[in-house]
mmCIF file of C-alpha atoms in Angstrom:
data_model
loop_
_atom_site.group_PDB
_atom_site.id
_atom_site.type_symbol
_atom_site.label_atom_id
_atom_site.label_comp_id
_atom_site.label_asym_id
_atom_site.label_seq_id
_atom_site.Cartn_x
_atom_site.Cartn_y
_atom_site.Cartn_z
ATOM 1 C CA UNK A 28 -19.034 4.872 70.933
ATOM 2 C CA UNK A 29 -21.027 5.273 67.621
ATOM 3 C CA UNK A 30 -20.495 3.404 64.829
ATOM 4 C CA UNK A 31 -17.737 4.364 62.134
ATOM 5 C CA UNK A 32 -17.869 7.538 59.997
ATOM 6 C CA UNK A 33 -17.395 7.373 56.573
ATOM 7 C CA UNK A 34 -15.252 10.052 55.676
ATOM 8 C CA UNK A 35 -14.026 11.369 51.858
ATOM 9 C CA UNK A 36 -11.284 13.426 51.305
ATOM 10 C CA UNK A 37 -10.468 14.731 47.656
ATOM 11 C CA UNK A 38 -7.769 17.015 47.163
ATOM 12 C CA UNK A 39 -9.244 19.375 44.122
ATOM 13 C CA UNK A 40 -6.539 21.286 42.765
ATOM 14 C CA UNK A 41 -5.375 23.749 45.885
ATOM 15 C CA UNK A 42 -8.504 22.702 48.265
ATOM 16 C CA UNK A 43 -9.321 19.612 49.446
ATOM 17 C CA UNK A 44 -12.953 18.848 49.642
ATOM 18 C CA UNK A 45 -14.487 16.853 52.302
ATOM 19 C CA UNK A 46 -17.614 14.604 52.497
ATOM 20 C CA UNK A 47 -18.849 13.012 55.822
ATOM 21 C CA UNK A 48 -21.850 10.633 56.362
ATOM 22 C CA UNK A 49 -21.784 9.734 60.129
ATOM 23 C CA UNK A 50 -23.880 7.017 61.842
ATOM 24 C CA UNK A 51 -26.430 8.915 64.493
ATOM 25 C CA UNK A 52 -30.076 8.422 65.538
ATOM 26 C CA UNK A 53 -30.403 12.178 65.973
ATOM 27 C CA UNK A 54 -33.622 11.770 67.708
ATOM 28 C CA UNK A 55 -35.345 15.259 68.665
ATOM 29 C CA UNK A 56 -36.835 14.214 71.811
ATOM 30 C CA UNK A 57 -40.357 15.260 69.991
ATOM 31 C CA UNK A 58 -41.189 11.981 68.527
ATOM 32 C CA UNK A 59 -43.440 9.111 70.433
ATOM 33 C CA UNK A 60 -42.749 5.444 69.734
ATOM 34 C CA UNK A 61 -45.362 3.004 68.925
ATOM 35 C CA UNK A 62 -46.191 2.811 72.800
ATOM 36 C CA UNK A 63 -46.863 6.519 73.107
ATOM 37 C CA UNK A 64 -43.521 7.278 74.594
ATOM 38 C CA UNK A 65 -41.390 9.843 73.996
ATOM 39 C CA UNK A 66 -38.131 8.935 72.285
ATOM 40 C CA UNK A 67 -35.705 10.840 74.391
ATOM 41 C CA UNK A 68 -33.541 13.236 72.604
ATOM 42 C CA UNK A 69 -30.166 11.864 71.434
ATOM 43 C CA UNK A 70 -28.675 13.866 68.748
ATOM 44 C CA UNK A 71 -25.287 15.377 67.841
ATOM 45 C CA UNK A 72 -24.358 18.856 69.443
ATOM 46 C CA UNK A 73 -20.699 19.173 68.464
ATOM 47 C CA UNK A 74 -18.565 18.469 64.826
ATOM 48 C CA UNK A 75 -14.970 19.621 64.739
ATOM 49 C CA UNK A 76 -12.633 18.715 61.683
ATOM 50 C CA UNK A 77 -8.674 18.842 61.656
ATOM 51 C CA UNK A 78 -6.226 18.897 58.802
ATOM 52 C CA UNK A 79 -3.395 17.131 60.318
ATOM 53 C CA UNK A 80 -3.213 19.187 63.750
ATOM 54 C CA UNK A 81 -5.248 22.722 62.665
ATOM 55 C CA UNK A 82 -8.594 22.771 63.260
ATOM 56 C CA UNK A 83 -10.317 23.324 59.588
ATOM 57 C CA UNK A 84 -14.218 23.292 60.569
ATOM 58 C CA UNK A 85 -16.278 23.370 63.821
ATOM 59 C CA UNK A 86 -19.906 22.926 64.594
ATOM 60 C CA UNK A 87 -22.856 23.161 66.754
ATOM 61 C CA UNK A 88 -25.901 21.258 65.697
ATOM 62 C CA UNK A 89 -29.683 21.260 66.987
ATOM 63 C CA UNK A 90 -31.421 18.022 66.824
ATOM 64 C CA UNK A 91 -32.779 19.191 63.341
ATOM 65 C CA UNK A 92 -30.175 17.656 61.323
ATOM 66 C CA UNK A 93 -31.158 14.972 59.970
ATOM 67 C CA UNK A 94 -30.667 11.200 60.779
ATOM 68 C CA UNK A 95 -26.972 9.897 60.008
ATOM 69 C CA UNK A 96 -26.145 13.141 59.284
ATOM 70 C CA UNK A 97 -23.892 14.488 55.893
ATOM 71 C CA UNK A 98 -21.603 17.140 55.682
ATOM 72 C CA UNK A 99 -19.380 18.707 52.987
ATOM 73 C CA UNK A 100 -16.771 21.556 53.147
ATOM 74 C CA UNK A 101 -13.043 22.202 51.717
ATOM 75 C CA UNK A 102 -10.451 23.660 53.268
ATOM 76 C CA UNK A 103 -7.512 25.129 51.157
ATOM 77 C CA UNK A 104 -4.534 22.867 51.120
ATOM 78 C CA UNK A 105 -3.789 19.200 51.556
ATOM 79 C CA UNK A 106 -1.025 16.943 50.418
ATOM 80 C CA UNK A 107 -1.251 13.296 49.667
ATOM 81 C CA UNK A 108 -0.241 11.256 53.446
ATOM 82 C CA UNK A 109 -2.225 14.481 55.130
ATOM 83 C CA UNK A 110 -4.692 13.682 57.801
ATOM 84 C CA UNK A 111 -8.177 14.734 57.780
ATOM 85 C CA UNK A 112 -9.934 13.856 61.401
ATOM 86 C CA UNK A 113 -13.459 14.270 61.985
ATOM 87 C CA UNK A 114 -14.667 13.988 65.647
ATOM 88 C CA UNK A 115 -18.312 14.389 66.979
ATOM 89 C CA UNK A 116 -19.772 14.492 70.658
ATOM 90 C CA UNK A 117 -23.762 13.537 71.144
ATOM 91 C CA UNK A 118 -25.769 14.931 74.142
ATOM 92 C CA UNK A 119 -25.320 11.851 76.276
ATOM 93 C CA UNK A 120 -21.631 12.521 75.945
ATOM 94 C CA UNK A 121 -20.899 9.897 73.675
ATOM 95 C CA UNK A 122 -17.916 10.533 70.973
ATOM 96 C CA UNK A 123 -16.347 9.256 67.990
ATOM 97 C CA UNK A 124 -13.346 10.107 65.846
ATOM 98 C CA UNK A 125 -12.606 8.943 62.438
ATOM 99 C CA UNK A 126 -9.310 9.712 60.416
ATOM 100 C CA UNK A 127 -8.814 9.181 56.776
ATOM 101 C CA UNK A 128 -5.239 10.302 54.943
ATOM 102 C CA UNK A 129 -5.652 12.254 51.424
ATOM 103 C CA UNK A 130 -4.658 9.869 48.259
ATOM 104 C CA UNK B 6 25.265 0.348 74.503
ATOM 105 C CA UNK B 7 24.051 0.369 71.370
ATOM 106 C CA UNK B 8 20.697 -0.436 73.346
ATOM 107 C CA UNK B 9 21.100 2.141 75.770
ATOM 108 C CA UNK B 10 21.543 4.775 72.525
ATOM 109 C CA UNK B 11 18.694 3.208 70.979
ATOM 110 C CA UNK B 12 16.332 3.328 74.064
ATOM 111 C CA UNK B 13 17.437 7.157 74.894
ATOM 112 C CA UNK B 14 16.282 8.462 71.240
ATOM 113 C CA UNK B 15 13.334 6.580 71.539
ATOM 114 C CA UNK B 16 12.170 7.985 74.996
ATOM 115 C CA UNK B 17 13.011 11.432 73.605
ATOM 116 C CA UNK B 18 11.050 11.048 70.174
ATOM 117 C CA UNK B 19 8.468 10.788 72.690
ATOM 118 C CA UNK B 20 8.753 13.449 75.059
ATOM 119 C CA UNK B 21 9.121 15.576 71.904
ATOM 120 C CA UNK B 22 5.649 14.358 70.683
ATOM 121 C CA UNK B 23 4.225 15.268 74.150
ATOM 122 C CA UNK B 24 5.603 18.104 73.689
ATOM 123 C CA UNK B 25 3.930 18.735 70.439
ATOM 124 C CA UNK B 26 0.579 17.973 72.156
ATOM 125 C CA UNK B 27 1.149 20.399 74.857
ATOM 126 C CA UNK B 28 1.454 23.188 72.372
ATOM 127 C CA UNK B 29 -1.224 22.594 70.053
ATOM 128 C CA UNK B 30 -4.048 22.494 72.967
ATOM 129 C CA UNK B 31 -3.761 25.994 73.467
ATOM 130 C CA UNK B 32 -4.163 26.775 70.388
ATOM 131 C CA UNK B 33 -7.332 24.612 70.097
ATOM 132 C CA UNK B 34 -9.327 25.651 73.165
ATOM 133 C CA UNK B 35 -8.966 29.543 71.560
ATOM 134 C CA UNK B 36 -10.563 28.711 68.299
ATOM 135 C CA UNK B 37 -13.193 26.681 69.900
ATOM 136 C CA UNK B 38 -17.087 27.968 69.408
ATOM 137 C CA UNK B 39 -19.135 28.497 72.134
ATOM 138 C CA UNK B 40 -22.184 27.115 71.923
ATOM 139 C CA UNK B 41 -25.238 29.518 71.693
ATOM 140 C CA UNK B 42 -27.648 27.274 73.764
ATOM 141 C CA UNK B 43 -30.099 29.925 74.130
ATOM 142 C CA UNK B 44 -30.095 30.529 70.790
ATOM 143 C CA UNK B 45 -30.752 26.712 70.215
ATOM 144 C CA UNK B 46 -33.569 26.288 72.680
ATOM 145 C CA UNK B 47 -35.331 29.126 71.034
ATOM 146 C CA UNK B 48 -38.782 29.117 69.961
ATOM 147 C CA UNK B 49 -38.889 31.590 67.245
ATOM 148 C CA UNK B 50 -36.632 32.571 64.080
ATOM 149 C CA UNK B 51 -36.262 36.071 65.771
ATOM 150 C CA UNK B 52 -35.437 35.035 69.299
ATOM 151 C CA UNK B 53 -32.684 32.431 67.620
ATOM 152 C CA UNK B 54 -31.191 35.022 65.580
ATOM 153 C CA UNK B 55 -30.465 37.372 68.223
ATOM 154 C CA UNK B 56 -28.922 34.466 69.910
ATOM 155 C CA UNK B 57 -26.618 34.439 67.444
ATOM 156 C CA UNK B 58 -25.838 37.691 67.134
ATOM 157 C CA UNK B 59 -28.851 39.637 65.916
ATOM 158 C CA UNK B 60 -30.756 41.383 63.181
ATOM 159 C CA UNK B 61 -29.369 40.149 60.088
ATOM 160 C CA UNK B 62 -29.421 42.651 56.786
ATOM 161 C CA UNK B 63 -30.087 40.356 53.736
ATOM 162 C CA UNK B 64 -27.318 39.947 51.523
ATOM 163 C CA UNK B 65 -27.747 38.929 47.762
ATOM 164 C CA UNK B 66 -23.711 37.738 48.117
ATOM 165 C CA UNK B 67 -24.789 34.477 49.811
ATOM 166 C CA UNK B 68 -25.734 31.585 47.674
ATOM 167 C CA UNK B 69 -28.167 29.137 49.511
ATOM 168 C CA UNK B 70 -29.423 26.279 47.808
ATOM 169 C CA UNK B 71 -32.362 24.373 49.296
ATOM 170 C CA UNK B 72 -35.019 22.420 47.159
ATOM 171 C CA UNK B 73 -38.149 24.476 46.446
ATOM 172 C CA UNK B 74 -40.209 21.200 46.767
ATOM 173 C CA UNK B 75 -39.257 18.367 49.218
ATOM 174 C CA UNK B 76 -40.912 15.180 49.328
ATOM 175 C CA UNK B 77 -39.304 14.293 52.407
ATOM 176 C CA UNK B 78 -38.936 16.957 55.367
ATOM 177 C CA UNK B 79 -36.788 14.237 57.173
ATOM 178 C CA UNK B 80 -33.976 14.758 54.767
ATOM 179 C CA UNK B 81 -33.561 18.292 52.768
ATOM 180 C CA UNK B 82 -30.231 19.233 51.521
ATOM 181 C CA UNK B 83 -29.226 22.507 51.972
ATOM 182 C CA UNK B 84 -26.158 24.505 50.884
ATOM 183 C CA UNK B 85 -24.699 27.696 51.773
ATOM 184 C CA UNK B 86 -21.949 29.433 50.282
ATOM 185 C CA UNK B 87 -20.598 32.936 50.940
ATOM 186 C CA UNK B 88 -19.034 35.651 48.948
ATOM 187 C CA UNK B 89 -18.710 38.329 51.376
ATOM 188 C CA UNK B 90 -14.840 38.570 52.686
ATOM 189 C CA UNK B 91 -14.107 37.660 56.398
ATOM 190 C CA UNK B 92 -16.925 35.153 56.516
ATOM 191 C CA UNK B 93 -16.231 32.967 60.004
ATOM 192 C CA UNK B 94 -19.912 31.810 60.693
ATOM 193 C CA UNK B 95 -22.601 30.385 59.018
ATOM 194 C CA UNK B 96 -25.979 28.951 60.312
ATOM 195 C CA UNK B 97 -28.873 27.494 58.923
ATOM 196 C CA UNK B 98 -32.380 28.311 60.441
ATOM 197 C CA UNK B 99 -36.073 26.289 59.780
ATOM 198 C CA UNK B 100 -39.040 28.599 60.415
ATOM 199 C CA UNK B 101 -40.974 25.872 61.249
ATOM 200 C CA UNK B 102 -39.362 23.617 63.353
ATOM 201 C CA UNK B 103 -39.900 23.740 67.190
ATOM 202 C CA UNK B 104 -36.569 24.938 67.770
ATOM 203 C CA UNK B 105 -35.434 27.078 64.467
ATOM 204 C CA UNK B 106 -31.807 26.852 65.076
ATOM 205 C CA UNK B 107 -30.606 23.790 63.107
ATOM 206 C CA UNK B 108 -26.511 24.282 62.639
ATOM 207 C CA UNK B 109 -23.612 27.132 63.739
ATOM 208 C CA UNK B 110 -20.347 26.219 61.684
ATOM 209 C CA UNK B 111 -17.415 27.882 62.777
ATOM 210 C CA UNK B 112 -15.176 28.729 59.500
ATOM 211 C CA UNK B 113 -12.117 29.698 60.604
ATOM 212 C CA UNK B 114 -8.930 30.978 58.324
ATOM 213 C CA UNK B 115 -7.975 28.721 55.485
ATOM 214 C CA UNK B 116 -11.594 26.835 54.837
ATOM 215 C CA UNK B 117 -14.036 27.778 52.114
ATOM 216 C CA UNK B 118 -17.153 29.913 53.212
ATOM 217 C CA UNK B 119 -19.193 26.907 52.270
ATOM 218 C CA UNK B 120 -20.781 24.373 53.818
ATOM 219 C CA UNK B 121 -23.442 21.346 52.847
ATOM 220 C CA UNK B 122 -25.597 19.082 54.941
ATOM 221 C CA UNK B 123 -29.113 17.878 55.256
ATOM 222 C CA UNK B 124 -31.781 18.771 57.821
ATOM 223 C CA UNK B 125 -35.171 17.834 58.936
ATOM 224 C CA UNK B 126 -38.154 20.533 58.285
ATOM 225 C CA UNK B 127 -41.065 20.232 59.668
ATOM 226 C CA UNK B 128 -43.669 21.719 57.417
ATOM 227 C CA UNK B 129 -43.864 24.201 54.217
ATOM 228 C CA UNK B 130 -41.628 27.015 55.959
ATOM 229 C CA UNK B 131 -38.965 29.538 55.008
ATOM 230 C CA UNK B 132 -34.929 28.490 55.543
ATOM 231 C CA UNK B 133 -32.607 31.325 56.608
ATOM 232 C CA UNK B 134 -28.629 31.037 56.532
ATOM 233 C CA UNK B 135 -27.415 33.557 58.596
ATOM 234 C CA UNK B 136 -23.758 34.378 57.657
ATOM 235 C CA UNK B 137 -21.326 36.432 59.952
ATOM 236 C CA UNK B 138 -18.789 38.531 58.558
ATOM 237 C CA UNK B 139 -16.692 40.634 59.750
ATOM 238 C CA UNK B 140 -19.061 40.866 63.202
ATOM 239 C CA UNK B 141 -21.699 41.469 61.258
ATOM 240 C CA UNK B 142 -24.501 39.236 60.050
ATOM 241 C CA UNK B 143 -26.039 38.836 56.817
ATOM 242 C CA UNK B 144 -29.029 36.675 56.034
ATOM 243 C CA UNK B 145 -31.056 35.125 53.356
ATOM 244 C CA UNK B 146 -34.201 33.129 52.802
ATOM 245 C CA UNK B 147 -35.958 31.005 51.103
ATOM 246 C CA UNK B 148 -38.867 28.663 51.206
ATOM 247 C CA UNK B 149 -39.035 25.075 50.936
ATOM 248 C CA UNK B 150 -42.890 23.275 50.495
ATOM 249 C CA UNK B 151 -42.983 19.982 52.448
ATOM 250 C CA UNK B 152 -45.227 17.300 51.314
ATOM 251 C CA UNK B 153 -44.077 14.910 54.340
ATOM 252 C CA UNK B 154 -43.225 16.371 57.331
ATOM 253 C CA UNK B 155 -39.602 16.072 59.285
ATOM 254 C CA UNK B 156 -41.374 15.556 62.647
ATOM 255 C CA UNK B 157 -43.226 12.159 61.952
ATOM 256 C CA UNK B 158 -43.032 8.676 62.774
#
């Protein structure tokens, strides 16, 4: 299931700025542990963000996005009470969705 | 009687909600970004760029912010802002990484063509932002010096 994301969405004039901090190890599959065994790759591959039901951003990621990924973007519109929803899926098929309401 | 009316209204409302979800599906499916698998597994920058739409022309209209010196290659903040009209895709590549393509962002209508994230950088090298605007690729590169690599333990 993964750990919860921290999402902060702020209305700035006629746009909404969204900052997301995801909780994920983002293992590249190139690193070795102390015993010398390769740590298997485990990273977020797809991120999708919605404003209410409208898709406002989608992303495909490789393993080189940093651990506990940070993402910031902005979209036009957004009013108090609107929902901003962010979902990710990783290479092991795990997925997590979190949602915040605009203040 | 009134109970019947209420349960009728409730079932009607949930049926409407279901319809709404069903109607939203095809739109979402259409807008979905297809993962450029070959580009993600490419091991050099040129192959990776070829996988996301090919040769890119340098453009001064892309604002690509990266640190000149990164103390920790595992967490390098990058920000890409495109001033090109019709921007619908932004990609970030790190030349020295085992797989240079880091991320591809799809920017639908109504979203500002700017993204900010943090990436891993294996060693001192060029970072490249590729922006697709009106079906054409544009790029800009900047060098980041890394004092501690991103592939260590």
